[in-house]
């Protein structure tokens, strides 16, 4: 599956076109700097697997990339319906990119529902590859097509490629001992082979993947390999695809290092394992499966060789209860969930605040309220993370900004939890969790030292000279209390959720003591050492766009567009949301306008207005999808000139 370019010419628009000599004749090769592809079909059509394999080969080729998986909440939604459409979008380029792209250049539609659900996102002139075998009268009527869009002229503004994917796949697999239904399941591999030819993707990795995945079923393995190769050969020989495309590796986009493609949840899992090794503590995960956080439980369960223990609890409350118990026992303790689970865990988070034990609470945010939109993204748990507990129960809150950044955010959350003896909320979301991008694997020397010193003996002398252990005697710098492992001789102490007496930890109902302890716990969080906020402002702008979490990519892409158009705009992005960076107030005061885009109804903007008395302007979206760069660019341009 290789080709040779024998001649190239550069067109007036800078596009380089070459000719490839192949067995089927001469085909042109057009070199592009980037492309956005979306695979779409029923949730049972294997679109996520297809997109994942195409992404893996693209990563190995050296392109920069960003992905957006999008799938139904139901495990198997009704076939052929609009709610049942599953899609996977990939943006890859020969340069640094930040988002999965606003609009696909190529749509692969496996059925009428996939076409109808996605056609509105395509720009005119985009390529559409459709599986014509699925465009039956019944399938089209199911989603409201009275006439075939392949024949009524409604797609004349696009470059349409009608391909009988199912028929071609079944024909390619006729030598195998498979029923027609079994053979049809490989049509996604045929489509993957075709797209791999179109965009000169490597094929070795996918073939290796199929051999490993179906090693125990040689017939299915060989069928999938045959379908994949047939799709590649179809692109090579058919007259319908006269042009293939090359997108060169992004050689200047990355610092020197070893890279791999990684999703946010996988990066977070790796970050947690790394944090436990850097802290020299066993890692304990107490969790209940919930979309979109379950991948972390699945991944961590594979790493017992690194001292990881995973406990799939019977419910959310049991999951965090077990994790808090592990923290008391000296583990780096984690619980993972989404917004509905955070609500259930709230009382135990409050207990962790009272006990002042390190605990990581990972919230992979999704659309709400209640069950909401389990597979769609949102940023609407910020206020819940800040205030969603009874009483004064402050916790640090941090948020990663990209899938790869989830690794670093996990290390930072562990640093804060271990140093200050506090639960920490880490707010990722479905967009980061399921999306992927290249990640530079760090060198061991770049990782922080997270080792802690457990209490070993008495730490306080009474007036009569007796040496005792006070579990709430604090480090004067961090205000953290000592961490005493149960069973350590002489360190027996009371534990529980009733208010503690300062120092001794004895139960106390004294009003003045309660006031002191509340203020001390708040002062501990306020005193956490976080880096100053960095501002990107090369032109001395008067408007600042401030973001947090997964809005980083769309905001940065929008800012780049505006600057290329001659607009002056500054950008800053928050990782630490409680406490805020100490220079945030000064940064906000330097600008006439502050715009805060969020995938909620203005939660960060509410906090900023309340704390800094800044008239921050909200730009909000809660449709289950990330912002588009062009959409943000238009909104920010209006803010600049308003």
PDB file of N, CA and C in Angstrom, residues 117-181:
ATOM      1  N   UNK A 117     -28.355  14.283   9.836  1.00  0.00           N
ATOM      2  CA  UNK A 117     -27.936  14.846  11.119  1.00  0.00           C
ATOM      3  C   UNK A 117     -26.717  15.738  10.991  1.00  0.00           C
ATOM      4  N   UNK A 118     -25.930  15.564   9.934  1.00  0.00           N
ATOM      5  CA  UNK A 118     -24.650  16.266   9.835  1.00  0.00           C
ATOM      6  C   UNK A 118     -24.533  17.218   8.662  1.00  0.00           C
ATOM      7  N   UNK A 119     -25.454  17.167   7.715  1.00  0.00           N
ATOM      8  CA  UNK A 119     -25.311  17.970   6.499  1.00  0.00           C
ATOM      9  C   UNK A 119     -25.292  19.464   6.803  1.00  0.00           C
ATOM     10  N   UNK A 120     -25.993  19.864   7.865  1.00  0.00           N
ATOM     11  CA  UNK A 120     -26.037  21.280   8.203  1.00  0.00           C
ATOM     12  C   UNK A 120     -24.711  21.846   8.660  1.00  0.00           C
ATOM     13  N   UNK A 121     -23.781  21.000   9.033  1.00  0.00           N
ATOM     14  CA  UNK A 121     -22.468  21.457   9.498  1.00  0.00           C
ATOM     15  C   UNK A 121     -21.458  21.600   8.372  1.00  0.00           C
ATOM     16  N   UNK A 122     -21.808  21.118   7.176  1.00  0.00           N
ATOM     17  CA  UNK A 122     -20.831  21.100   6.083  1.00  0.00           C
ATOM     18  C   UNK A 122     -20.837  22.400   5.290  1.00  0.00           C
ATOM     19  N   UNK A 123     -19.667  22.918   4.962  1.00  0.00           N
ATOM     20  CA  UNK A 123     -19.606  24.067   4.059  1.00  0.00           C
ATOM     21  C   UNK A 123     -19.855  23.618   2.625  1.00  0.00           C
ATOM     22  N   UNK A 124     -20.302  24.518   1.790  1.00  0.00           N
ATOM     23  CA  UNK A 124     -20.505  24.182   0.384  1.00  0.00           C
ATOM     24  C   UNK A 124     -19.177  23.759  -0.230  1.00  0.00           C
ATOM     25  N   UNK A 125     -19.226  22.744  -1.059  1.00  0.00           N
ATOM     26  CA  UNK A 125     -18.011  22.235  -1.684  1.00  0.00           C
ATOM     27  C   UNK A 125     -17.375  21.091  -0.930  1.00  0.00           C
ATOM     28  N   UNK A 126     -17.861  20.796   0.275  1.00  0.00           N
ATOM     29  CA  UNK A 126     -17.290  19.700   1.050  1.00  0.00           C
ATOM     30  C   UNK A 126     -17.542  18.368   0.345  1.00  0.00           C
ATOM     31  N   UNK A 127     -16.694  17.407   0.634  1.00  0.00           N
ATOM     32  CA  UNK A 127     -16.857  16.076   0.072  1.00  0.00           C
ATOM     33  C   UNK A 127     -17.763  15.241   0.961  1.00  0.00           C
ATOM     34  N   UNK A 128     -18.676  14.501   0.323  1.00  0.00           N
ATOM     35  CA  UNK A 128     -19.573  13.602   1.047  1.00  0.00           C
ATOM     36  C   UNK A 128     -19.444  12.216   0.447  1.00  0.00           C
ATOM     37  N   UNK A 129     -19.081  11.261   1.287  1.00  0.00           N
ATOM     38  CA  UNK A 129     -19.025   9.860   0.882  1.00  0.00           C
ATOM     39  C   UNK A 129     -20.191   9.159   1.559  1.00  0.00           C
ATOM     40  N   UNK A 130     -21.133   8.638   0.763  1.00  0.00           N
ATOM     41  CA  UNK A 130     -22.327   8.028   1.338  1.00  0.00           C
ATOM     42  C   UNK A 130     -22.394   6.559   0.973  1.00  0.00           C
ATOM     43  N   UNK A 131     -22.908   5.785   1.899  1.00  0.00           N
ATOM     44  CA  UNK A 131     -23.153   4.368   1.669  1.00  0.00           C
ATOM     45  C   UNK A 131     -24.517   4.229   1.005  1.00  0.00           C
ATOM     46  N   UNK A 132     -24.540   4.126  -0.308  1.00  0.00           N
ATOM     47  CA  UNK A 132     -25.801   4.135  -1.057  1.00  0.00           C
ATOM     48  C   UNK A 132     -26.681   2.928  -0.727  1.00  0.00           C
ATOM     49  N   UNK A 133     -26.103   1.843  -0.250  1.00  0.00           N
ATOM     50  CA  UNK A 133     -26.893   0.648   0.055  1.00  0.00           C
ATOM     51  C   UNK A 133     -27.933   0.901   1.137  1.00  0.00           C
ATOM     52  N   UNK A 134     -27.677   1.878   1.999  1.00  0.00           N
ATOM     53  CA  UNK A 134     -28.598   2.144   3.114  1.00  0.00           C
ATOM     54  C   UNK A 134     -29.695   3.139   2.748  1.00  0.00           C
ATOM     55  N   UNK A 135     -29.648   3.711   1.551  1.00  0.00           N
ATOM     56  CA  UNK A 135     -30.633   4.721   1.170  1.00  0.00           C
ATOM     57  C   UNK A 135     -31.855   4.051   0.544  1.00  0.00           C
ATOM     58  N   UNK A 136     -32.474   3.186   1.350  1.00  0.00           N
ATOM     59  CA  UNK A 136     -33.714   2.546   0.937  1.00  0.00           C
ATOM     60  C   UNK A 136     -34.892   3.466   1.249  1.00  0.00           C
ATOM     61  N   UNK A 137     -36.023   3.189   0.620  1.00  0.00           N
ATOM     62  CA  UNK A 137     -37.203   4.034   0.826  1.00  0.00           C
ATOM     63  C   UNK A 137     -37.604   4.057   2.296  1.00  0.00           C
ATOM     64  N   UNK A 138     -37.574   2.901   2.938  1.00  0.00           N
ATOM     65  CA  UNK A 138     -37.974   2.825   4.348  1.00  0.00           C
ATOM     66  C   UNK A 138     -37.012   3.594   5.238  1.00  0.00           C
ATOM     67  N   UNK A 139     -35.704   3.448   4.979  1.00  0.00           N
ATOM     68  CA  UNK A 139     -34.713   4.143   5.811  1.00  0.00           C
ATOM     69  C   UNK A 139     -34.832   5.648   5.656  1.00  0.00           C
ATOM     70  N   UNK A 140     -35.121   6.108   4.448  1.00  0.00           N
ATOM     71  CA  UNK A 140     -35.235   7.556   4.230  1.00  0.00           C
ATOM     72  C   UNK A 140     -36.517   8.105   4.840  1.00  0.00           C
ATOM     73  N   UNK A 141     -37.614   7.366   4.728  1.00  0.00           N
ATOM     74  CA  UNK A 141     -38.868   7.832   5.318  1.00  0.00           C
ATOM     75  C   UNK A 141     -38.783   7.906   6.841  1.00  0.00           C
ATOM     76  N   UNK A 142     -37.980   7.040   7.427  1.00  0.00           N
ATOM     77  CA  UNK A 142     -37.847   7.008   8.883  1.00  0.00           C
ATOM     78  C   UNK A 142     -37.341   8.331   9.445  1.00  0.00           C
ATOM     79  N   UNK A 143     -36.525   9.033   8.651  1.00  0.00           N
ATOM     80  CA  UNK A 143     -35.976  10.299   9.157  1.00  0.00           C
ATOM     81  C   UNK A 143     -36.488  11.508   8.357  1.00  0.00           C
ATOM     82  N   UNK A 144     -37.571  11.312   7.567  1.00  0.00           N
ATOM     83  CA  UNK A 144     -38.243  12.445   6.951  1.00  0.00           C
ATOM     84  C   UNK A 144     -37.814  12.816   5.553  1.00  0.00           C
ATOM     85  N   UNK A 145     -37.085  11.950   4.880  1.00  0.00           N
ATOM     86  CA  UNK A 145     -36.749  12.205   3.477  1.00  0.00           C
ATOM     87  C   UNK A 145     -37.868  11.645   2.591  1.00  0.00           C
ATOM     88  N   UNK A 146     -38.580  12.528   1.881  1.00  0.00           N
ATOM     89  CA  UNK A 146     -39.603  12.060   0.943  1.00  0.00           C
ATOM     90  C   UNK A 146     -38.972  11.535  -0.338  1.00  0.00           C
ATOM     91  N   UNK A 147     -37.893  12.188  -0.757  1.00  0.00           N
ATOM     92  CA  UNK A 147     -37.160  11.770  -1.944  1.00  0.00           C
ATOM     93  C   UNK A 147     -35.699  11.570  -1.570  1.00  0.00           C
ATOM     94  N   UNK A 148     -34.993  10.820  -2.359  1.00  0.00           N
ATOM     95  CA  UNK A 148     -33.590  10.557  -2.064  1.00  0.00           C
ATOM     96  C   UNK A 148     -32.760  11.818  -2.256  1.00  0.00           C
ATOM     97  N   UNK A 149     -32.038  12.249  -1.231  1.00  0.00           N
ATOM     98  CA  UNK A 149     -31.164  13.422  -1.392  1.00  0.00           C
ATOM     99  C   UNK A 149     -30.021  13.154  -2.365  1.00  0.00           C
ATOM    100  N   UNK A 150     -29.786  11.901  -2.684  1.00  0.00           N
ATOM    101  CA  UNK A 150     -28.727  11.572  -3.632  1.00  0.00           C
ATOM    102  C   UNK A 150     -29.169  11.831  -5.066  1.00  0.00           C
ATOM    103  N   UNK A 151     -30.487  12.028  -5.256  1.00  0.00           N
ATOM    104  CA  UNK A 151     -31.009  12.176  -6.614  1.00  0.00           C
ATOM    105  C   UNK A 151     -31.823  13.437  -6.833  1.00  0.00           C
ATOM    106  N   UNK A 152     -32.217  14.142  -5.749  1.00  0.00           N
ATOM    107  CA  UNK A 152     -33.129  15.278  -5.935  1.00  0.00           C
ATOM    108  C   UNK A 152     -32.421  16.614  -6.132  1.00  0.00           C
ATOM    109  N   UNK A 153     -31.103  16.599  -6.208  1.00  0.00           N
ATOM    110  CA  UNK A 153     -30.357  17.826  -6.454  1.00  0.00           C
ATOM    111  C   UNK A 153     -30.017  18.623  -5.217  1.00  0.00           C
ATOM    112  N   UNK A 154     -30.464  18.168  -4.042  1.00  0.00           N
ATOM    113  CA  UNK A 154     -30.199  18.934  -2.820  1.00  0.00           C
ATOM    114  C   UNK A 154     -28.732  18.912  -2.422  1.00  0.00           C
ATOM    115  N   UNK A 155     -27.955  18.002  -2.990  1.00  0.00           N
ATOM    116  CA  UNK A 155     -26.531  17.908  -2.657  1.00  0.00           C
ATOM    117  C   UNK A 155     -25.641  18.423  -3.786  1.00  0.00           C
ATOM    118  N   UNK A 156     -26.227  19.182  -4.706  1.00  0.00           N
ATOM    119  CA  UNK A 156     -25.449  19.659  -5.859  1.00  0.00           C
ATOM    120  C   UNK A 156     -24.305  20.583  -5.458  1.00  0.00           C
ATOM    121  N   UNK A 157     -24.425  21.224  -4.320  1.00  0.00           N
ATOM    122  CA  UNK A 157     -23.375  22.137  -3.886  1.00  0.00           C
ATOM    123  C   UNK A 157     -22.191  21.449  -3.241  1.00  0.00           C
ATOM    124  N   UNK A 158     -22.230  20.114  -3.187  1.00  0.00           N
ATOM    125  CA  UNK A 158     -21.163  19.345  -2.552  1.00  0.00           C
ATOM    126  C   UNK A 158     -20.524  18.400  -3.566  1.00  0.00           C
ATOM    127  N   UNK A 159     -19.363  17.894  -3.209  1.00  0.00           N
ATOM    128  CA  UNK A 159     -18.705  16.883  -4.028  1.00  0.00           C
ATOM    129  C   UNK A 159     -19.138  15.521  -3.509  1.00  0.00           C
ATOM    130  N   UNK A 160     -20.122  14.926  -4.186  1.00  0.00           N
ATOM    131  CA  UNK A 160     -20.763  13.717  -3.704  1.00  0.00           C
ATOM    132  C   UNK A 160     -20.094  12.473  -4.288  1.00  0.00           C
ATOM    133  N   UNK A 161     -19.795  11.525  -3.402  1.00  0.00           N
ATOM    134  CA  UNK A 161     -19.224  10.243  -3.814  1.00  0.00           C
ATOM    135  C   UNK A 161     -20.164   9.132  -3.348  1.00  0.00           C
ATOM    136  N   UNK A 162     -21.092   8.682  -4.198  1.00  0.00           N
ATOM    137  CA  UNK A 162     -21.949   7.560  -3.807  1.00  0.00           C
ATOM    138  C   UNK A 162     -21.190   6.240  -3.934  1.00  0.00           C
ATOM    139  N   UNK A 163     -21.090   5.522  -2.812  1.00  0.00           N
ATOM    140  CA  UNK A 163     -20.324   4.273  -2.786  1.00  0.00           C
ATOM    141  C   UNK A 163     -21.183   3.198  -2.118  1.00  0.00           C
ATOM    142  N   UNK A 164     -21.423   2.074  -2.780  1.00  0.00           N
ATOM    143  CA  UNK A 164     -22.182   0.975  -2.145  1.00  0.00           C
ATOM    144  C   UNK A 164     -21.296   0.215  -1.151  1.00  0.00           C
ATOM    145  N   UNK A 165     -21.039   0.820  -0.013  1.00  0.00           N
ATOM    146  CA  UNK A 165     -20.077   0.269   0.937  1.00  0.00           C
ATOM    147  C   UNK A 165     -20.458  -1.136   1.397  1.00  0.00           C
ATOM    148  N   UNK A 166     -21.753  -1.333   1.681  1.00  0.00           N
ATOM    149  CA  UNK A 166     -22.173  -2.643   2.174  1.00  0.00           C
ATOM    150  C   UNK A 166     -21.968  -3.716   1.113  1.00  0.00           C
ATOM    151  N   UNK A 167     -22.412  -3.433  -0.111  1.00  0.00           N
ATOM    152  CA  UNK A 167     -22.276  -4.404  -1.194  1.00  0.00           C
ATOM    153  C   UNK A 167     -20.816  -4.725  -1.461  1.00  0.00           C
ATOM    154  N   UNK A 168     -19.977  -3.690  -1.516  1.00  0.00           N
ATOM    155  CA  UNK A 168     -18.560  -3.908  -1.783  1.00  0.00           C
ATOM    156  C   UNK A 168     -17.899  -4.717  -0.674  1.00  0.00           C
ATOM    157  N   UNK A 169     -18.315  -4.459   0.558  1.00  0.00           N
ATOM    158  CA  UNK A 169     -17.742  -5.213   1.679  1.00  0.00           C
ATOM    159  C   UNK A 169     -18.147  -6.684   1.619  1.00  0.00           C
ATOM    160  N   UNK A 170     -19.435  -6.930   1.385  1.00  0.00           N
ATOM    161  CA  UNK A 170     -19.908  -8.315   1.302  1.00  0.00           C
ATOM    162  C   UNK A 170     -19.214  -9.045   0.155  1.00  0.00           C
ATOM    163  N   UNK A 171     -19.048  -8.364  -0.969  1.00  0.00           N
ATOM    164  CA  UNK A 171     -18.374  -8.979  -2.106  1.00  0.00           C
ATOM    165  C   UNK A 171     -16.919  -9.298  -1.778  1.00  0.00           C
ATOM    166  N   UNK A 172     -16.257  -8.407  -1.058  1.00  0.00           N
ATOM    167  CA  UNK A 172     -14.855  -8.622  -0.700  1.00  0.00           C
ATOM    168  C   UNK A 172     -14.686  -9.782   0.273  1.00  0.00           C
ATOM    169  N   UNK A 173     -15.752 -10.113   1.004  1.00  0.00           N
ATOM    170  CA  UNK A 173     -15.652 -11.151   2.039  1.00  0.00           C
ATOM    171  C   UNK A 173     -16.376 -12.438   1.660  1.00  0.00           C
ATOM    172  N   UNK A 174     -16.717 -12.600   0.389  1.00  0.00           N
ATOM    173  CA  UNK A 174     -17.505 -13.768  -0.014  1.00  0.00           C
ATOM    174  C   UNK A 174     -16.752 -15.077   0.190  1.00  0.00           C
ATOM    175  N   UNK A 175     -15.412 -15.017   0.240  1.00  0.00           N
ATOM    176  CA  UNK A 175     -14.641 -16.248   0.422  1.00  0.00           C
ATOM    177  C   UNK A 175     -14.621 -16.719   1.873  1.00  0.00           C
ATOM    178  N   UNK A 176     -15.113 -15.873   2.784  1.00  0.00           N
ATOM    179  CA  UNK A 176     -15.088 -16.233   4.198  1.00  0.00           C
ATOM    180  C   UNK A 176     -16.401 -16.894   4.599  1.00  0.00           C
ATOM    181  N   UNK A 177     -16.321 -17.714   5.612  1.00  0.00           N
ATOM    182  CA  UNK A 177     -17.493 -18.432   6.093  1.00  0.00           C
ATOM    183  C   UNK A 177     -18.297 -17.539   7.035  1.00  0.00           C
ATOM    184  N   UNK A 178     -18.902 -16.504   6.441  1.00  0.00           N
ATOM    185  CA  UNK A 178     -19.660 -15.528   7.216  1.00  0.00           C
ATOM    186  C   UNK A 178     -21.041 -15.354   6.611  1.00  0.00           C
ATOM    187  N   UNK A 179     -22.029 -15.102   7.458  1.00  0.00           N
ATOM    188  CA  UNK A 179     -23.342 -14.739   6.951  1.00  0.00           C
ATOM    189  C   UNK A 179     -23.269 -13.325   6.394  1.00  0.00           C
ATOM    190  N   UNK A 180     -24.259 -12.926   5.623  1.00  0.00           N
ATOM    191  CA  UNK A 180     -24.260 -11.576   5.067  1.00  0.00           C
ATOM    192  C   UNK A 180     -24.259 -10.540   6.185  1.00  0.00           C
ATOM    193  N   UNK A 181     -25.038 -10.799   7.235  1.00  0.00           N
ATOM    194  CA  UNK A 181     -25.095  -9.843   8.342  1.00  0.00           C
ATOM    195  C   UNK A 181     -23.736  -9.704   9.015  1.00  0.00           C
TER     196      UNK A 181
END
